Backbone as XML, in Angstrom:
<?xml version="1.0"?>
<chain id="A" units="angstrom">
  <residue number="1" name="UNK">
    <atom name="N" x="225.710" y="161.417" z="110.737"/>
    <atom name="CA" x="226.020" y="162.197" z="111.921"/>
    <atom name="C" x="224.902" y="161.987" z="112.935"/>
  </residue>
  <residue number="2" name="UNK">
    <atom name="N" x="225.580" y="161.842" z="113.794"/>
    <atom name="CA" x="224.728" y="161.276" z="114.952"/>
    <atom name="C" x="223.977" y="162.924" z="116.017"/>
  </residue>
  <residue number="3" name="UNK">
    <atom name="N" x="222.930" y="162.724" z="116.621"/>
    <atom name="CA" x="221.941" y="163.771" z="117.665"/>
    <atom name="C" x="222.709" y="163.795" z="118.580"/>
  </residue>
  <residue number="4" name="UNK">
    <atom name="N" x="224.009" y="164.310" z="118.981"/>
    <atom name="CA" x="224.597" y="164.623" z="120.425"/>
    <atom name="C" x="223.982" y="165.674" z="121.355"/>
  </residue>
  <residue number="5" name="UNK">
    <atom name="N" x="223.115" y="165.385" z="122.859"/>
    <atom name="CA" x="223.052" y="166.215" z="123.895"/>
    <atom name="C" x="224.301" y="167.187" z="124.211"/>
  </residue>
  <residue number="6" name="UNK">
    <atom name="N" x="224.685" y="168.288" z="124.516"/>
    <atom name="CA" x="225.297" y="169.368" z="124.470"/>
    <atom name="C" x="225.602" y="170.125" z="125.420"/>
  </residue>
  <residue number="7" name="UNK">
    <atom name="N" x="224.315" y="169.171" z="126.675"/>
    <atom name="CA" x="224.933" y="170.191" z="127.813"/>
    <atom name="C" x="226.443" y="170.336" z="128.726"/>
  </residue>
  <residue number="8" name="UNK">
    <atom name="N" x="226.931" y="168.820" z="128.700"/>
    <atom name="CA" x="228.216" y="168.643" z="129.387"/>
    <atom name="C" x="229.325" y="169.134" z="128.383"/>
  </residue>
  <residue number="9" name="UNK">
    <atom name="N" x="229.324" y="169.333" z="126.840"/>
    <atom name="CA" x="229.878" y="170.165" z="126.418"/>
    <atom name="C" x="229.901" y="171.420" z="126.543"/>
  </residue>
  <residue number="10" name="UNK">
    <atom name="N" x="228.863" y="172.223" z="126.569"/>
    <atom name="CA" x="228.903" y="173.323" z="127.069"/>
    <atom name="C" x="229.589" y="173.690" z="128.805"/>
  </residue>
  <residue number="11" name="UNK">
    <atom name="N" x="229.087" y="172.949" z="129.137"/>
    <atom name="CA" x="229.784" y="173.276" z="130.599"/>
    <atom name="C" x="231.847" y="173.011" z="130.295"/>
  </residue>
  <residue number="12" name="UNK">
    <atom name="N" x="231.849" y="172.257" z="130.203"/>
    <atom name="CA" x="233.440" y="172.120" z="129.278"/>
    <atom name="C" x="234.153" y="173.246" z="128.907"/>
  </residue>
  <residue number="13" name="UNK">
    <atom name="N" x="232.986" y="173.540" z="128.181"/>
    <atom name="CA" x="233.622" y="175.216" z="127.376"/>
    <atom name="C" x="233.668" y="176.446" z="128.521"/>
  </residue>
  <residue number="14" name="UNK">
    <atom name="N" x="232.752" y="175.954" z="129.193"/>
    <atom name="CA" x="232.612" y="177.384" z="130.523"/>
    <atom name="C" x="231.718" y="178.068" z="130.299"/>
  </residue>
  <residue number="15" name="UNK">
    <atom name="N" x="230.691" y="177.727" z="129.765"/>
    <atom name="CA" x="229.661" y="178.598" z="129.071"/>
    <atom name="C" x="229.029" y="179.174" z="130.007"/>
  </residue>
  <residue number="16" name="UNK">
    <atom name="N" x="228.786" y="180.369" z="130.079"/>
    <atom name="CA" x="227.496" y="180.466" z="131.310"/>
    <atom name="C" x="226.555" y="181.463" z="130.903"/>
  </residue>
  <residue number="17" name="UNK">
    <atom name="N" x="225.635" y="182.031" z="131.731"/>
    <atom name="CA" x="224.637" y="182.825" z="131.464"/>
    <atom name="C" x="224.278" y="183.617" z="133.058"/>
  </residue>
  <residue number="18" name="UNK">
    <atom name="N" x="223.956" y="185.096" z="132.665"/>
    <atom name="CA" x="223.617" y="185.565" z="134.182"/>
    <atom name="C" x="221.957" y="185.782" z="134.376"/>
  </residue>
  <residue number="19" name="UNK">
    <atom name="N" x="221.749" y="185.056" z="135.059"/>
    <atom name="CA" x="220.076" y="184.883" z="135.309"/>
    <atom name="C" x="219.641" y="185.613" z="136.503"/>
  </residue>
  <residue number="20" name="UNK">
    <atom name="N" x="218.456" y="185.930" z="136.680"/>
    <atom name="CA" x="218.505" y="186.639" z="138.189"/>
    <atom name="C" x="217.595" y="185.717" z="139.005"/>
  </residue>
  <residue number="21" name="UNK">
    <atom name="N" x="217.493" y="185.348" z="139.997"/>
    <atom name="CA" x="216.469" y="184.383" z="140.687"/>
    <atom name="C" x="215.178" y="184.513" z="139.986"/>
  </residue>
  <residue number="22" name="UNK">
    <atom name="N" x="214.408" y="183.508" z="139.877"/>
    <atom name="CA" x="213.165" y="183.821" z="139.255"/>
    <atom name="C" x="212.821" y="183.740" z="137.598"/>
  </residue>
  <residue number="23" name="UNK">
    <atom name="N" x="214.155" y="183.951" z="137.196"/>
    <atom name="CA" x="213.882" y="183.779" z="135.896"/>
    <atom name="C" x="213.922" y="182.327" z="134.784"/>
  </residue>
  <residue number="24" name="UNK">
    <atom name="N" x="213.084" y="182.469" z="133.879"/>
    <atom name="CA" x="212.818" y="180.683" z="133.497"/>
    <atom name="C" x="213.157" y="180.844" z="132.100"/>
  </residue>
  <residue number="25" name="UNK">
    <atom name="N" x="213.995" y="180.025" z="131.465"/>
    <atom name="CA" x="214.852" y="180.148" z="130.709"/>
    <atom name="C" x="213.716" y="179.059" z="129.435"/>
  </residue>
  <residue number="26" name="UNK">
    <atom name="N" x="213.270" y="179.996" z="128.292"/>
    <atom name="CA" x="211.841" y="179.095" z="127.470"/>
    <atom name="C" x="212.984" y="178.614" z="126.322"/>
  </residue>
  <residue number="27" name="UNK">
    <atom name="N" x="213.920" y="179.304" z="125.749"/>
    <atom name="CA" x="214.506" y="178.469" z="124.460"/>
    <atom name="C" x="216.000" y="178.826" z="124.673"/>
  </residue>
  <residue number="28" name="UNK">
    <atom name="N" x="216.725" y="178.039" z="124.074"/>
    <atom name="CA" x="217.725" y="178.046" z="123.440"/>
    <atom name="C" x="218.225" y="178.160" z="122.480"/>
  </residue>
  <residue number="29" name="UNK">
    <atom name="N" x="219.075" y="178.257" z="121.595"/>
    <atom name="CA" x="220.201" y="178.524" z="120.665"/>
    <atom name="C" x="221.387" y="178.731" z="120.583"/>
  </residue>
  <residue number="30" name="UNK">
    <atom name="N" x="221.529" y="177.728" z="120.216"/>
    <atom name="CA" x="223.290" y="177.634" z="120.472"/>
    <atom name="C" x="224.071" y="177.713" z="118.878"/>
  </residue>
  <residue number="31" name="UNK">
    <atom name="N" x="225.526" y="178.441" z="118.856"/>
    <atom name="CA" x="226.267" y="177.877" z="118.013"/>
    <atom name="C" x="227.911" y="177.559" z="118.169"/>
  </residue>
  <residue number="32" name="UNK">
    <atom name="N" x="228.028" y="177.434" z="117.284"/>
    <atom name="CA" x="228.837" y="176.103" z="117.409"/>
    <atom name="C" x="230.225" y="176.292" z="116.569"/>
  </residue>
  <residue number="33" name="UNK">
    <atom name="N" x="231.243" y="176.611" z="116.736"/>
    <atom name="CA" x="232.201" y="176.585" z="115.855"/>
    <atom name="C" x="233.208" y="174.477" z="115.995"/>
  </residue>
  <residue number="34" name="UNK">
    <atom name="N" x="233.520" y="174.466" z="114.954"/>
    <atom name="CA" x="233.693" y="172.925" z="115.357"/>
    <atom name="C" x="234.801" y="172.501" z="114.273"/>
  </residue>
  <residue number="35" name="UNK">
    <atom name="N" x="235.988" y="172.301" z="114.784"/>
    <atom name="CA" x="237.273" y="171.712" z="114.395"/>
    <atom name="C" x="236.710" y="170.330" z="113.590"/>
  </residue>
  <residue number="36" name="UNK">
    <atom name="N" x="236.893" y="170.028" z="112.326"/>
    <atom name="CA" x="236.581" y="168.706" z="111.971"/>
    <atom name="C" x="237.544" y="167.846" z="111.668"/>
  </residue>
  <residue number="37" name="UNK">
    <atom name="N" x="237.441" y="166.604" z="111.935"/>
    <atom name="CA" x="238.731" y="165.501" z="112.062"/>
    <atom name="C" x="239.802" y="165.895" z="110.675"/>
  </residue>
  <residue number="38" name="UNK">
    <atom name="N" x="239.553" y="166.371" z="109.844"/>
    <atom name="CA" x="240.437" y="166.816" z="108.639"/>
    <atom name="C" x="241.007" y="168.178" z="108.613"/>
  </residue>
  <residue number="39" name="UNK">
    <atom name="N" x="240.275" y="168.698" z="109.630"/>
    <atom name="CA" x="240.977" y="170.421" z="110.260"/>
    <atom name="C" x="239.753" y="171.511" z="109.606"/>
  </residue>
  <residue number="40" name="UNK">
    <atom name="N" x="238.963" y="171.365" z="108.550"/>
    <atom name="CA" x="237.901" y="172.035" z="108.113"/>
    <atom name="C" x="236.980" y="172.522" z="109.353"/>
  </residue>
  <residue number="41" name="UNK">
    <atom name="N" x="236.985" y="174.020" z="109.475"/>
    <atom name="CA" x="236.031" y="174.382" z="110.343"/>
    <atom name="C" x="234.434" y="174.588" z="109.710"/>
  </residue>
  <residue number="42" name="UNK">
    <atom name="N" x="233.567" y="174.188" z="110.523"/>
    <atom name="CA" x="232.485" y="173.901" z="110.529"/>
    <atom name="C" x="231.610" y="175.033" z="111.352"/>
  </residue>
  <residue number="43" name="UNK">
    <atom name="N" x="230.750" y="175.664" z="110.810"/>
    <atom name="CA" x="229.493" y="176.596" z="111.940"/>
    <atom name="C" x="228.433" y="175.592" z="112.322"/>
  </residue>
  <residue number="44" name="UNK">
    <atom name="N" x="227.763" y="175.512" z="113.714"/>
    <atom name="CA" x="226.674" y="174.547" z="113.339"/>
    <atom name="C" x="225.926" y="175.302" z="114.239"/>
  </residue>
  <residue number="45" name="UNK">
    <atom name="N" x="224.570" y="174.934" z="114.140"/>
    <atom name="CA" x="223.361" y="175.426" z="114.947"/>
    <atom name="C" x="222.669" y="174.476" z="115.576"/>
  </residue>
  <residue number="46" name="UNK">
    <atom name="N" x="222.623" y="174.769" z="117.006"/>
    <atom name="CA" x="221.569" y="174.483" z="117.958"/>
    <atom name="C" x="220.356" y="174.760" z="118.078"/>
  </residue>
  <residue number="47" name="UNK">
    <atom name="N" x="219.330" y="173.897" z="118.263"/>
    <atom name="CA" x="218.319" y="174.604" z="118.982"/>
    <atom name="C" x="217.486" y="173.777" z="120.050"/>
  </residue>
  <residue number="48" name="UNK">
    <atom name="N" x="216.777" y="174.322" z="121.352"/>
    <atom name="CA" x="216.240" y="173.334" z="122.338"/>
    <atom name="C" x="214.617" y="172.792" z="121.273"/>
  </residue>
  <residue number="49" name="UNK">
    <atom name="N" x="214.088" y="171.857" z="121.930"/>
    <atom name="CA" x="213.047" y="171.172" z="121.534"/>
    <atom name="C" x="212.121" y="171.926" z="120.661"/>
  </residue>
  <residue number="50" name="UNK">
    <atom name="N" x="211.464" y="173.073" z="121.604"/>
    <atom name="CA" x="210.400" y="173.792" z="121.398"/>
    <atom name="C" x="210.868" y="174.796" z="120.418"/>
  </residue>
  <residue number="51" name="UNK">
    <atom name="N" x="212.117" y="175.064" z="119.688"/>
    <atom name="CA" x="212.159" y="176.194" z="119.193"/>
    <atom name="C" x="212.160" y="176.343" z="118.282"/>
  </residue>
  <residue number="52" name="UNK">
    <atom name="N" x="210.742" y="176.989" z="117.364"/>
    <atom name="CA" x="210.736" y="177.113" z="116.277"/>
    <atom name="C" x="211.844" y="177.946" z="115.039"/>
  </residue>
  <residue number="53" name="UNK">
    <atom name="N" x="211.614" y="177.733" z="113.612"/>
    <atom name="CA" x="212.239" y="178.540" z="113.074"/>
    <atom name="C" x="212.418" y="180.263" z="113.300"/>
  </residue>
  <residue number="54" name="UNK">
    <atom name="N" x="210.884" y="180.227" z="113.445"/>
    <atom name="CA" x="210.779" y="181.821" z="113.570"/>
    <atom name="C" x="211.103" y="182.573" z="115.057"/>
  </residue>
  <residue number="55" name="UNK">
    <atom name="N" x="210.987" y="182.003" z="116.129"/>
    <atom name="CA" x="211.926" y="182.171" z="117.369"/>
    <atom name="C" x="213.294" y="182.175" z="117.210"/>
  </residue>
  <residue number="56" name="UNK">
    <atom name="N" x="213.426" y="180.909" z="116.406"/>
    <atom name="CA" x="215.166" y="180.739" z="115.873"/>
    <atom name="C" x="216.207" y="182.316" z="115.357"/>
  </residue>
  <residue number="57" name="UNK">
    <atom name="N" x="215.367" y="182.575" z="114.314"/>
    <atom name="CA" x="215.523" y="183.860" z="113.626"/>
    <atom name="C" x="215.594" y="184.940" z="114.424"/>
  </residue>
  <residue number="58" name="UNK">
    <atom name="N" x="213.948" y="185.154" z="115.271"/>
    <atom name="CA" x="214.675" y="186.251" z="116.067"/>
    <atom name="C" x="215.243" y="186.218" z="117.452"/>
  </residue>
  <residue number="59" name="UNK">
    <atom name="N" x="215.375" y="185.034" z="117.660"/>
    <atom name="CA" x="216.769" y="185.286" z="119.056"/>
    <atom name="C" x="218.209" y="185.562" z="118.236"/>
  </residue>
  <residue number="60" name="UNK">
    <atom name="N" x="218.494" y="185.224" z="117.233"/>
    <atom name="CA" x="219.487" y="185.290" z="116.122"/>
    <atom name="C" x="219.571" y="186.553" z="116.055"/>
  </residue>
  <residue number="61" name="UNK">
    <atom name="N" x="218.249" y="187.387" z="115.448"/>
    <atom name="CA" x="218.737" y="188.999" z="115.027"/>
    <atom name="C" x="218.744" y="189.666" z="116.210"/>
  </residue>
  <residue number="62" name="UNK">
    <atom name="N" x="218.020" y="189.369" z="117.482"/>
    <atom name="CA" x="218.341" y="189.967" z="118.530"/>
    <atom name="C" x="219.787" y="189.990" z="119.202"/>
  </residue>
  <residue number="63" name="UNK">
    <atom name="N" x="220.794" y="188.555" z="118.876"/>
    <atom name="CA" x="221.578" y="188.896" z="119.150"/>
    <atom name="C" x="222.884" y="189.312" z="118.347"/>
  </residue>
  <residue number="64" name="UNK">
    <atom name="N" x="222.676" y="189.474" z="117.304"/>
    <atom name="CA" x="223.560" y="190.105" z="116.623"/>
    <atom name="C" x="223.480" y="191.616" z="116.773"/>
  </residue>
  <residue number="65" name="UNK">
    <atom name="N" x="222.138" y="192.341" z="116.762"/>
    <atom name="CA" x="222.275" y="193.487" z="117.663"/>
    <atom name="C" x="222.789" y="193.806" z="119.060"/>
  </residue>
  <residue number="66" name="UNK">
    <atom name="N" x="222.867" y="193.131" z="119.768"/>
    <atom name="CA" x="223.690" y="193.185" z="121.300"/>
    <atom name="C" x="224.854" y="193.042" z="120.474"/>
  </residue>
  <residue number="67" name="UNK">
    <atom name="N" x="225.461" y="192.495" z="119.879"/>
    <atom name="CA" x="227.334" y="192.364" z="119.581"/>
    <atom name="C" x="227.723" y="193.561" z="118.931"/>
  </residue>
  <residue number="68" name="UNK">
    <atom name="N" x="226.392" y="193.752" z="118.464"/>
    <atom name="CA" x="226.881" y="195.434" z="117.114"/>
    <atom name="C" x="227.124" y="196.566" z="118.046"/>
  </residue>
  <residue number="69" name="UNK">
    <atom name="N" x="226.026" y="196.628" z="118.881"/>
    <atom name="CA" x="225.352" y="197.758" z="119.567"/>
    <atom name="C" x="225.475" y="197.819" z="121.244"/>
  </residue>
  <residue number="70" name="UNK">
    <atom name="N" x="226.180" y="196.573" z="121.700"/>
    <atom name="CA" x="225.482" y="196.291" z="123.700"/>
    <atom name="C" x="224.191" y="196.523" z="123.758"/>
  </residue>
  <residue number="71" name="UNK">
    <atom name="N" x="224.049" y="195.500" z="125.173"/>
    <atom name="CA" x="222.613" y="195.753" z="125.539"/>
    <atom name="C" x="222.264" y="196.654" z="126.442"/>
  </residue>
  <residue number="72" name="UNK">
    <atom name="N" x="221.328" y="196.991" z="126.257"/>
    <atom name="CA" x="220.885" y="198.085" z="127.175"/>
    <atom name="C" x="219.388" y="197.884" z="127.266"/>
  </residue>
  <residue number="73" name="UNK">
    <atom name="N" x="219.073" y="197.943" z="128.627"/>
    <atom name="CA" x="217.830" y="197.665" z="129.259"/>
    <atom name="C" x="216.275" y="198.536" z="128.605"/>
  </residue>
  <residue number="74" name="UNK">
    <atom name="N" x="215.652" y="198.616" z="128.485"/>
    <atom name="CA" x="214.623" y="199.669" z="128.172"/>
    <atom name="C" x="214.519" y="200.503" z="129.350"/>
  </residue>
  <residue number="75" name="UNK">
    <atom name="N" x="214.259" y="201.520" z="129.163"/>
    <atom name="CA" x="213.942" y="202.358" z="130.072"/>
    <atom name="C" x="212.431" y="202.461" z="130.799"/>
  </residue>
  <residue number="76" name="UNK">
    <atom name="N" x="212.073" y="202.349" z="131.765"/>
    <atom name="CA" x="210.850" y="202.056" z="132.145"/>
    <atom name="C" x="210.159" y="203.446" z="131.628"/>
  </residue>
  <residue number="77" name="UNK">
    <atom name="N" x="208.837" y="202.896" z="131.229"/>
    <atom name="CA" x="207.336" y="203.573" z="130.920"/>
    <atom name="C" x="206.863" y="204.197" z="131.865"/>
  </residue>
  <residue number="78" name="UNK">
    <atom name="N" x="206.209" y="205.149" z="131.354"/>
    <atom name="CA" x="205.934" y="205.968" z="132.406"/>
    <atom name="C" x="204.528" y="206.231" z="132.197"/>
  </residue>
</chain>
């Protein structure tokens, strides 16, 4: 199995993200559900260059809490 780049797939899919001006986007993680030529579905995982396992993990548990729970902003400190 060959290293396929991912971004023109993603755009394909419609993927997007809401960013606000200013903001700089450090890792990625992507996944992947994937039809295989015999019909067997497949999960697969992404990740950009820099991203370690342990970043991996917790952008992972961070977002499985947003799907459980929504996100919600912190409330500013006072």
């Amino acid at each position: 199995m060959a290293d396929t780049k991912i971004g023109e797939l993603l755009d394909s899919l419609e993927v997007t993200v809401d960013l606000d001006e200013g903001d700089l986007v450090a890792d990625a993680l992507v996944l992947l559900k994937v039809v295989k030529a015999d019909g067997t579905v497949a999960l697969l995982k992404a990740g950009s260059a820099s991203l370690d396992w342990l970043s991996a993990l917790g952008m992972l548990t961070a977002a499985l809490e947003i799907e459980n729970s929504g996100y919600q902003s912190a409330p500013d400190e006072v």
